[in-house]
Tab-separated table of C-alpha atoms and ligand atoms in Angstrom:
chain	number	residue	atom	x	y	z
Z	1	UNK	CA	0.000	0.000	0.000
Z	2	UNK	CA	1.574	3.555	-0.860
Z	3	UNK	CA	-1.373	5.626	0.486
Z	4	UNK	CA	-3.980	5.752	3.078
Z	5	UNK	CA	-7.111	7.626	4.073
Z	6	UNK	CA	-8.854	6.918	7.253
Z	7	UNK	CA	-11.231	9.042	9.848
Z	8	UNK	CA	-9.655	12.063	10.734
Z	9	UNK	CA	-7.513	10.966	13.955
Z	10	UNK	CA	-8.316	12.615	17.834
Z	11	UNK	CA	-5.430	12.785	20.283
Z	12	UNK	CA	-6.928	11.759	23.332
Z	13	UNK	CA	-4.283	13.624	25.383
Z	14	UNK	CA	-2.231	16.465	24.489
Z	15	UNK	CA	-0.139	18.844	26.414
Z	16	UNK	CA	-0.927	22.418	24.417
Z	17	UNK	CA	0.952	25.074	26.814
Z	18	UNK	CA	0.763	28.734	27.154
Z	19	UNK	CA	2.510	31.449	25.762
Z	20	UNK	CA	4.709	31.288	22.643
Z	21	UNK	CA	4.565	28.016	22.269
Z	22	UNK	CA	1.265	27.029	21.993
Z	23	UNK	CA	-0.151	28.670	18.726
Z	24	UNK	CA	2.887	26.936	17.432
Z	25	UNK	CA	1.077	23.123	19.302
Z	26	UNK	CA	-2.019	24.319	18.300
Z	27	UNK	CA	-0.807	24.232	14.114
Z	28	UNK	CA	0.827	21.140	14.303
Z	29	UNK	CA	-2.389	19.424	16.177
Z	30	UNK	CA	-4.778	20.727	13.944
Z	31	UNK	CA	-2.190	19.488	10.835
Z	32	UNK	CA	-3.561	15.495	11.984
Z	33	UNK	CA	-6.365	15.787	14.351
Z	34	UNK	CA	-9.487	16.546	14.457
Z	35	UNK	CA	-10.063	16.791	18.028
Z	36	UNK	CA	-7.977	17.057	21.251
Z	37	UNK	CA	-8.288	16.480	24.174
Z	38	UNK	CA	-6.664	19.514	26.196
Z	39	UNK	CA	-4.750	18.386	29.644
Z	40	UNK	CA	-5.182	20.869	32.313
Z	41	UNK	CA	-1.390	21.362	33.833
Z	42	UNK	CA	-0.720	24.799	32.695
Z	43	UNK	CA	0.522	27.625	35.396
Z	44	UNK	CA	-1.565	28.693	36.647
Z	45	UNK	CA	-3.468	25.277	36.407
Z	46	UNK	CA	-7.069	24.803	34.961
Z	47	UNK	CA	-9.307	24.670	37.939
Z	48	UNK	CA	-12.258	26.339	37.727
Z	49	UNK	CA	-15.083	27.174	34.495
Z	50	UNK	CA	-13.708	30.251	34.412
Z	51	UNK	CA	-9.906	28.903	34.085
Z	52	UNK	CA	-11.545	26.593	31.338
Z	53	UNK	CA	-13.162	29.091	28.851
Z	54	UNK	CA	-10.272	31.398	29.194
Z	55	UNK	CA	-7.772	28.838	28.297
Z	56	UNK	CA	-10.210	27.596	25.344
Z	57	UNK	CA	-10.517	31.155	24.181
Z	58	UNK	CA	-6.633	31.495	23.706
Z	59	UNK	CA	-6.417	28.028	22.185
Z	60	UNK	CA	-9.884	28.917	20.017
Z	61	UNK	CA	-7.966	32.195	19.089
Z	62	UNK	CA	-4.839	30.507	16.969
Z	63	UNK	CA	-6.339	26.580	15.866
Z	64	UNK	CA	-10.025	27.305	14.247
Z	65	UNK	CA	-9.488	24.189	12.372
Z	66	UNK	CA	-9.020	22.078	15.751
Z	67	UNK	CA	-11.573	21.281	18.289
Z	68	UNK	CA	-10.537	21.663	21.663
Z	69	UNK	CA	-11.989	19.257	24.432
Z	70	UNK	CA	-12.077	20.635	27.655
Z	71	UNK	CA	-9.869	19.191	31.044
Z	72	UNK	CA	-9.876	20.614	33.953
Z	73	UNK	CA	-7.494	19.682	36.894
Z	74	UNK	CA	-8.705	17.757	40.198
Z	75	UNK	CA	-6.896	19.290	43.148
Z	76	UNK	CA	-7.348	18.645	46.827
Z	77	UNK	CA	-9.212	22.209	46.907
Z	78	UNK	CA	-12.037	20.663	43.965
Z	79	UNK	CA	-15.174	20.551	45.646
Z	80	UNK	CA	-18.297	18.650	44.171
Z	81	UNK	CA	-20.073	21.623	43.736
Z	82	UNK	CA	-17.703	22.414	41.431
Z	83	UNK	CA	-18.497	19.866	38.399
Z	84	UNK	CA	-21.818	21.149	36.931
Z	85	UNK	CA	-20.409	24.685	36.795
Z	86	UNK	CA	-17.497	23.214	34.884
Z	87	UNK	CA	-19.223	20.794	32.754
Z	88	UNK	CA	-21.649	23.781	31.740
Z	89	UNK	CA	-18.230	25.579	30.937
Z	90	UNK	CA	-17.556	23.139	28.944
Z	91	UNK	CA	-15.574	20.283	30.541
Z	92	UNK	CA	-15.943	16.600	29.145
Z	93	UNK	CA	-13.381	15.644	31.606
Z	94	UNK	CA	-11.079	16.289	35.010
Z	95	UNK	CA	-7.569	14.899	35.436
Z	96	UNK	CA	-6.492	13.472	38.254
Z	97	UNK	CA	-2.586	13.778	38.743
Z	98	UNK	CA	-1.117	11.788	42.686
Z	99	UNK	CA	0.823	14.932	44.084
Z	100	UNK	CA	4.748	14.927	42.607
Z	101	UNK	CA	4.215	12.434	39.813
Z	102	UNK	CA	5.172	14.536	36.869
Z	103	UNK	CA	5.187	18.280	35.401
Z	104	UNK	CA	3.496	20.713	37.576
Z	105	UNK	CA	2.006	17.989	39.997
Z	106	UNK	CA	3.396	19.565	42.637
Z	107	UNK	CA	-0.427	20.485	43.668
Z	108	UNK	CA	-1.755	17.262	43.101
Z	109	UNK	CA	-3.483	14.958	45.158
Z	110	UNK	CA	-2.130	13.406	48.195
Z	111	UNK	CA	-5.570	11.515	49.508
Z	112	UNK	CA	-7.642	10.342	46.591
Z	113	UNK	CA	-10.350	9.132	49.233
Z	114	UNK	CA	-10.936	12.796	50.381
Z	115	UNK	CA	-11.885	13.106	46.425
Z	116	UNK	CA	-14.804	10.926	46.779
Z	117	UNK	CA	-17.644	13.139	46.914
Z	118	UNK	CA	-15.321	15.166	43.517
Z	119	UNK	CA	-15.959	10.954	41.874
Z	120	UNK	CA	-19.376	10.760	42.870
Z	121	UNK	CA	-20.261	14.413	41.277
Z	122	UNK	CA	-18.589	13.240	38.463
Z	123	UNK	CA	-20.163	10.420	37.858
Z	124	UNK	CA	-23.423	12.229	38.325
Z	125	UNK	CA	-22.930	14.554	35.951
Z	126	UNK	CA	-21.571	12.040	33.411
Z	127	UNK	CA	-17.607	13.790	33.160
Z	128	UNK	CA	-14.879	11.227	32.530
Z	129	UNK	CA	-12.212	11.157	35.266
Z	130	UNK	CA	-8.627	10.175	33.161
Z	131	UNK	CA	-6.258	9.325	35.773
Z	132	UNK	CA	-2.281	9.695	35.778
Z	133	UNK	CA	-1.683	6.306	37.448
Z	134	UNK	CA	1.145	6.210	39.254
Z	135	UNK	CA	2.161	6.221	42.580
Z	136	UNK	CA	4.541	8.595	44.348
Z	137	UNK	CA	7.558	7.249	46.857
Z	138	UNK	CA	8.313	4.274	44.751
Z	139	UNK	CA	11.110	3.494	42.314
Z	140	UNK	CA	9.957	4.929	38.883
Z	141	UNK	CA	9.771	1.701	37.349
Z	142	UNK	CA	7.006	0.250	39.725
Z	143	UNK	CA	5.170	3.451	40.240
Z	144	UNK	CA	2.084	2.675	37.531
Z	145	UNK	CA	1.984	-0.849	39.124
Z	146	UNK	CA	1.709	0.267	42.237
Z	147	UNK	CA	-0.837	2.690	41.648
Z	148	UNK	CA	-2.992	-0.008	40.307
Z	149	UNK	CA	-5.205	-1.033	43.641
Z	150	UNK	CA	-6.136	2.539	43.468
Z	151	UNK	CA	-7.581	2.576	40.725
Z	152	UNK	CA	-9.451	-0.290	41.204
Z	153	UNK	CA	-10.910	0.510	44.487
Z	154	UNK	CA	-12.575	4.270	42.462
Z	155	UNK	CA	-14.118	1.708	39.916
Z	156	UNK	CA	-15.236	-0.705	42.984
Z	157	UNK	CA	-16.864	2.527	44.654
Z	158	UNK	CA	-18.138	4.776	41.244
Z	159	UNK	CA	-19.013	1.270	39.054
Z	160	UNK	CA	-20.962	3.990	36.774
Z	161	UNK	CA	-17.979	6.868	36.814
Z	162	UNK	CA	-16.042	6.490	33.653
Z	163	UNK	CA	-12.974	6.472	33.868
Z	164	UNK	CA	-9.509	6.229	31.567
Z	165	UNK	CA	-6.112	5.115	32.492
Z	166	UNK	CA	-3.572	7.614	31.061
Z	167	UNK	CA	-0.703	6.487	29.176
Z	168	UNK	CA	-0.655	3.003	29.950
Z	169	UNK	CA	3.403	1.550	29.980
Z	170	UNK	CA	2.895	-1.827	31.631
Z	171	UNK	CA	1.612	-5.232	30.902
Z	172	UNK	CA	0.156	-4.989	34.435
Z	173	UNK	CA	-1.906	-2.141	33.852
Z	174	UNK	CA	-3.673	-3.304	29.959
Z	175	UNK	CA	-4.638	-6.707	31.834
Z	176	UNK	CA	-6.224	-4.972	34.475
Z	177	UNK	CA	-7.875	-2.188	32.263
Z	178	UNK	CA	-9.234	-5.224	30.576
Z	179	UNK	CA	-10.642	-6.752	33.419
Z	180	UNK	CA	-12.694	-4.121	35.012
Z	181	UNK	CA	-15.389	-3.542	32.449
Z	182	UNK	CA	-16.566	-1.138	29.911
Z	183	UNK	CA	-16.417	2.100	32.280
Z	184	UNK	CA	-12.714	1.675	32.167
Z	185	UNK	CA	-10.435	2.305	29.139
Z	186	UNK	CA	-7.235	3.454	28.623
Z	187	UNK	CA	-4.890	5.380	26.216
Z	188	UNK	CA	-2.210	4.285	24.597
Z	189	UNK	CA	1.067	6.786	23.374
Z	190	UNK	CA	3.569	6.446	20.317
Z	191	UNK	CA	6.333	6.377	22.165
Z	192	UNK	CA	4.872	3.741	24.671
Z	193	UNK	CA	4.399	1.337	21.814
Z	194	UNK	CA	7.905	2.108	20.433
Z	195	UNK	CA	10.402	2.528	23.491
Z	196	UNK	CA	11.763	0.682	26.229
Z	197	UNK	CA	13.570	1.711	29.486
Z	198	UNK	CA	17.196	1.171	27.630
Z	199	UNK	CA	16.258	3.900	25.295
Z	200	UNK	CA	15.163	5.878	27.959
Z	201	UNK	CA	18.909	5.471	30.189
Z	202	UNK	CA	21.877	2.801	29.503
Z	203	UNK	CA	24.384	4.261	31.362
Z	204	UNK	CA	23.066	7.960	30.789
Z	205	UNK	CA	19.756	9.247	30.574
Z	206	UNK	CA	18.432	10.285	27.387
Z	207	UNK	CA	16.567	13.099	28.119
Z	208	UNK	CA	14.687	12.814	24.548
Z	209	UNK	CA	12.863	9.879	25.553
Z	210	UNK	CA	12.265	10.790	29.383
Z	211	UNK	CA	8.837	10.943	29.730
Z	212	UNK	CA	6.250	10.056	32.754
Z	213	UNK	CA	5.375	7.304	33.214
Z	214	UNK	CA	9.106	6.129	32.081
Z	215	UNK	CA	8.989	3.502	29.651
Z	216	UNK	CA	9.353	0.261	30.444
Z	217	UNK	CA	10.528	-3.458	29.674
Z	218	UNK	CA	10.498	-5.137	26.655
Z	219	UNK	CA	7.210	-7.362	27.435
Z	220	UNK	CA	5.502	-4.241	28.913
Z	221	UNK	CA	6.016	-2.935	25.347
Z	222	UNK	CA	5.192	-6.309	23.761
Z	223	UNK	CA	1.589	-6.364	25.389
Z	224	UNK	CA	0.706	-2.528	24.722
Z	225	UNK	CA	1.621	-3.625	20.740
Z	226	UNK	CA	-0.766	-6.365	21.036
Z	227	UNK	CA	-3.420	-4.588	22.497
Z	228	UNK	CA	-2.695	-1.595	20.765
Z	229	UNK	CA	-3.214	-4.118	17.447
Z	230	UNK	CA	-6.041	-6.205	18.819
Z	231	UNK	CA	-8.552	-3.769	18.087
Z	232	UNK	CA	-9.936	-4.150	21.547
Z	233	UNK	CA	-11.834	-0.983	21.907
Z	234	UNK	CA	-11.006	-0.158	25.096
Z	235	UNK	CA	-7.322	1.049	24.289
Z	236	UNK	CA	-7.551	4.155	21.814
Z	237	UNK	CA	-4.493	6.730	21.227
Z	238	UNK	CA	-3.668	9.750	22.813
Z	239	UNK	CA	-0.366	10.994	22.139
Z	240	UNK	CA	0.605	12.772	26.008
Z	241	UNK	CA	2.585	14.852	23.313
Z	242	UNK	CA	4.578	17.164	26.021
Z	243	UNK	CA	7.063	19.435	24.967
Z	244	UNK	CA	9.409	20.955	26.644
Z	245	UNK	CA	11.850	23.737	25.732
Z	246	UNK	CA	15.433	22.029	24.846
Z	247	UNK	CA	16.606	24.596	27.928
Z	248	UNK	CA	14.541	22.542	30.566
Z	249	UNK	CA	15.281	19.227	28.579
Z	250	UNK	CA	19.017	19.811	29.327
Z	251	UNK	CA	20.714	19.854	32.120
Z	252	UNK	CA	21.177	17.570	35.643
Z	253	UNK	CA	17.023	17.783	35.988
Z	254	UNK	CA	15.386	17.332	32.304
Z	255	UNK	CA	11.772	17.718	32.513
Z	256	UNK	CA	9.795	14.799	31.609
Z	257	UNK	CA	7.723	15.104	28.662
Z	258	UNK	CA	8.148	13.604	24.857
Z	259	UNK	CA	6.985	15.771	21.939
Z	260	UNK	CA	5.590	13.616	19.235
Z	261	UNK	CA	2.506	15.386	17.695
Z	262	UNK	CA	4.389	15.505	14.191
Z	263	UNK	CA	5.933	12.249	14.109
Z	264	UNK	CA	2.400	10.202	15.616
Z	265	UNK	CA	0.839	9.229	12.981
Z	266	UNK	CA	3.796	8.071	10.730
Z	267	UNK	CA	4.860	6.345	13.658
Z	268	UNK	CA	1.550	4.656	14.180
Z	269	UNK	CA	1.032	3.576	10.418
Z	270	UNK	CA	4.432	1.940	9.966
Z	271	UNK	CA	4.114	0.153	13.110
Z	272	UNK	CA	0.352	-1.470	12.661
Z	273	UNK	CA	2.099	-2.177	8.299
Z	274	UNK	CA	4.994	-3.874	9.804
Z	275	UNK	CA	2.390	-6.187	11.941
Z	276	UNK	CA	0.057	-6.255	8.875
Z	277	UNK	CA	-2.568	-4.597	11.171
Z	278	UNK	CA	-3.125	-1.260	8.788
Z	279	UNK	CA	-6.871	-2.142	9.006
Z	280	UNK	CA	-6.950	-1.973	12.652
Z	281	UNK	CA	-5.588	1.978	12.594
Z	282	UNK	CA	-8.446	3.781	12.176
Z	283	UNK	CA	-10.469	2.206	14.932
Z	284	UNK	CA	-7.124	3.007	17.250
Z	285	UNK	CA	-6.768	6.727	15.855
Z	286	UNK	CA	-10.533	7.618	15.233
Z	287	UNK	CA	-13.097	5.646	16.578
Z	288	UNK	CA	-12.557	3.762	19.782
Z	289	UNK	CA	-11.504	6.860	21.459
Z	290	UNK	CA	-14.951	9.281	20.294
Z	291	UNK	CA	-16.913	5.998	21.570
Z	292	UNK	CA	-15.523	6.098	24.777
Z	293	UNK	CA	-16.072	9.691	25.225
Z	294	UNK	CA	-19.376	9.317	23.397
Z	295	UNK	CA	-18.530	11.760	20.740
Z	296	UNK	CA	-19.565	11.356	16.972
Z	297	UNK	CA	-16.868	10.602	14.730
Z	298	UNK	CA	-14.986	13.359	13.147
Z	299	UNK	CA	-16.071	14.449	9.192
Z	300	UNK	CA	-13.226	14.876	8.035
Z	301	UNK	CA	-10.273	12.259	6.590
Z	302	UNK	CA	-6.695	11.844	7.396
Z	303	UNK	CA	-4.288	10.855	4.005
Z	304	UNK	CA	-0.726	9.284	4.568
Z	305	UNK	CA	1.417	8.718	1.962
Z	306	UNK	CA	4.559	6.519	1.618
Z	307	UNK	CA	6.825	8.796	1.042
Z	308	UNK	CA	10.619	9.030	2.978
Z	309	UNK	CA	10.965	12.514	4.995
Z	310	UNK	CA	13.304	13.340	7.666
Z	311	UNK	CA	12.288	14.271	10.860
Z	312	UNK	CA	13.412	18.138	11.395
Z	313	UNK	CA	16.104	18.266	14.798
Z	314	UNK	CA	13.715	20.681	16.328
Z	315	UNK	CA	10.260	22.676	16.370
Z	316	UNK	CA	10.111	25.764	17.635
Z	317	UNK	CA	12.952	25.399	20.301
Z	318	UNK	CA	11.436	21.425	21.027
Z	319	UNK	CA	13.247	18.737	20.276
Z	320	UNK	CA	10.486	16.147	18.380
Z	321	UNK	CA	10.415	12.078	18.849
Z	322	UNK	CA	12.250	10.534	16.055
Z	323	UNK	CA	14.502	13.992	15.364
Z	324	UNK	CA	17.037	13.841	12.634
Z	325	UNK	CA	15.392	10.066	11.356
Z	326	UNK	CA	13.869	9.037	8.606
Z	327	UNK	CA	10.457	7.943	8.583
Z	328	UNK	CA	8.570	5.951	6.024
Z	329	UNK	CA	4.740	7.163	6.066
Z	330	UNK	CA	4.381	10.881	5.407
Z	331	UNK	CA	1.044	13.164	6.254
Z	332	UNK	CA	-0.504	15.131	3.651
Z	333	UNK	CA	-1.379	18.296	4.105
M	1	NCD	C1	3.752	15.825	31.044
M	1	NCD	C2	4.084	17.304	30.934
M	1	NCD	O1	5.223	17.627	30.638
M	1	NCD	O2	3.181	18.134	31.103
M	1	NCD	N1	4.947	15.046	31.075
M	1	NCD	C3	5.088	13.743	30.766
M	1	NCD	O3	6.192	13.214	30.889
M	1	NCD	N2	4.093	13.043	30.296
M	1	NCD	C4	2.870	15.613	32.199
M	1	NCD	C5	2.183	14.279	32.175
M	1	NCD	O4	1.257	14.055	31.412
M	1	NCD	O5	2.573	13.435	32.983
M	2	ZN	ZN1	0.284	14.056	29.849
């Protein structure tokens, strides 16, 4: 096959920033997707309905091609009351981020139990809860393992809250996404499916592939391909695209964070061709993801050509997945 359409692709989680860099986020989203879905971790986070529709005005100002789906950010200060003023603002979801895990967690949550009546709103109200699932305190590697009982005890006490594991990077975490029903999904990155935890540090760290959660061993990788490929449609893409200037990439403290919005969908096609699952990539890209959310597919189409290009060394000060390589599936614009 040299060329193929499908349903315009959503990224089920995207970081889009503030300032100067995001109109430049914004252009290379709407390039690809049709939809995004817009995590809440700016600076000043994205708290309240009023954070919300200012942040989707900027982002409405620069991308009128790309629709923006609304985050906000659950924080120990969220109060129930809260949730219909932000899902009236807008909001199809709130992220949850353990206190420390990542980029501007610093305020996140310490005690997800005193978040229970925050779940139960939610669930009322019908907003998704996606969940950065790891723990705190523990060795990087076991940190999305160990976060796992949590998550299952908010499904055993909101059985009706839907709710999405972010990012999944372990074997552990698809079998148990996969055995707690249709309320839970999760989302699956490019650079999930395509790295493990030598590329991330052998000797060094490589702070072009540091990213949370940190990728991990070969047969975590091996089972996100599989389900990635098995069309199960529970496990849909969302890129946690997450750049980072190459200033705060360098350094003795790189930030976590991989940019890939450019690179995705290349990245996606050749791996699904080289497992002779190109029929499965649409229903990854564009469809299990909207059914989840219960969104209508997108209009619009998506073409990719076969056609060698080389990755540019940088965007806009951001060093991309893939930079200087050559990749075989091209998108047209
Ligand atoms: C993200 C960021 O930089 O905002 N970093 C990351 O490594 N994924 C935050 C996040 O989604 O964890
Ligand atoms: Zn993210």
């Amino acid at each position: 096959m040299t060329e193929l359409t499908i349903i315009r692709p959503d990224d089920f989680h995207n970081h889009l920033r503030q300032g100067e860099l995001m109109p430049h986020l914004v252009q290379e989203t709407e390039k690809v997707f049709g939809r995004t879905l817009v995590m809440p971790n700016t600076l000043p986070p994205v708290v309240t309905g009023e954070d919300l529709q200012r942040y989707r005005s900027e982002l409405e100002s620069v991308g009128a091609d790309l629709q923006f789906l609304m985050t906000f950010k659950i924080i120990q200060e969220t109060k129930p009351e809260m949730i219909t003023g932000l899902k009236s603002a807008g909001a199809i979801a709130g992220k949850l981020y353990p206190q420390g895990v990542t980029t501007n967690a610093e305020d996140g949550v310490e005690d997800v139990e005193n978040l229970f009546p925050v779940f139960e709103a939610m669930q009322q109200e019908n907003v998704v809860l996606c969940i950065h699932g790891e723990l705190s305190g523990v060795e990087d590697l076991q940190r999305e393992e160990a976060f796992l009982p949590t998550l299952k005890k908010i499904h055993s006490n909101f059985s009706k809250l839907r709710i999405v594991l972010e990012h999944v990077s372990t074997e552990a975490a698809v079998q148990l996404v996969q055995e707690l029903g249709e309320k839970v999904a999760a989302t699956v990155t490019v650079h999930h499916l395509l790295l493990s935890t030598e590329d991330v540090r052998n000797g060094k760290l490589n702070p072009d592939h540091f990213c949370a959660p940190i990728c991990k061993s070969e047969a975590d990788r091996a089972a996100l391909v599989q389900i990635a490929l098995s069309g199960h449609p529970k496990f849909f893409f969302g890129s946690d695209s997450a750049p980072h200037s190459r200033k705060d990439k360098e350094g003795e403290h790189p930030k976590p964070g991989i940019y890939s919005t450019p690179v995705a969908l290349p990245l996606l096609t050749g791996l699904f061709e080289s497992h002779d699952k190109l029929d499965q990539l649409e229903d990854f890209t564009s469809r299990f993801g909207a059914e989840f959310y219960q969104l209508p597919q997108n209009q619009g189409q998506l073409s990719l050509v076969k056609e060698e290009w080389m990755v540019p060394k940088e965007y806009f000060g951001v060093v991309p997945l893939k930079k200087g390589e050559r990749l075989k599936w091209k998108v047209m614009v």
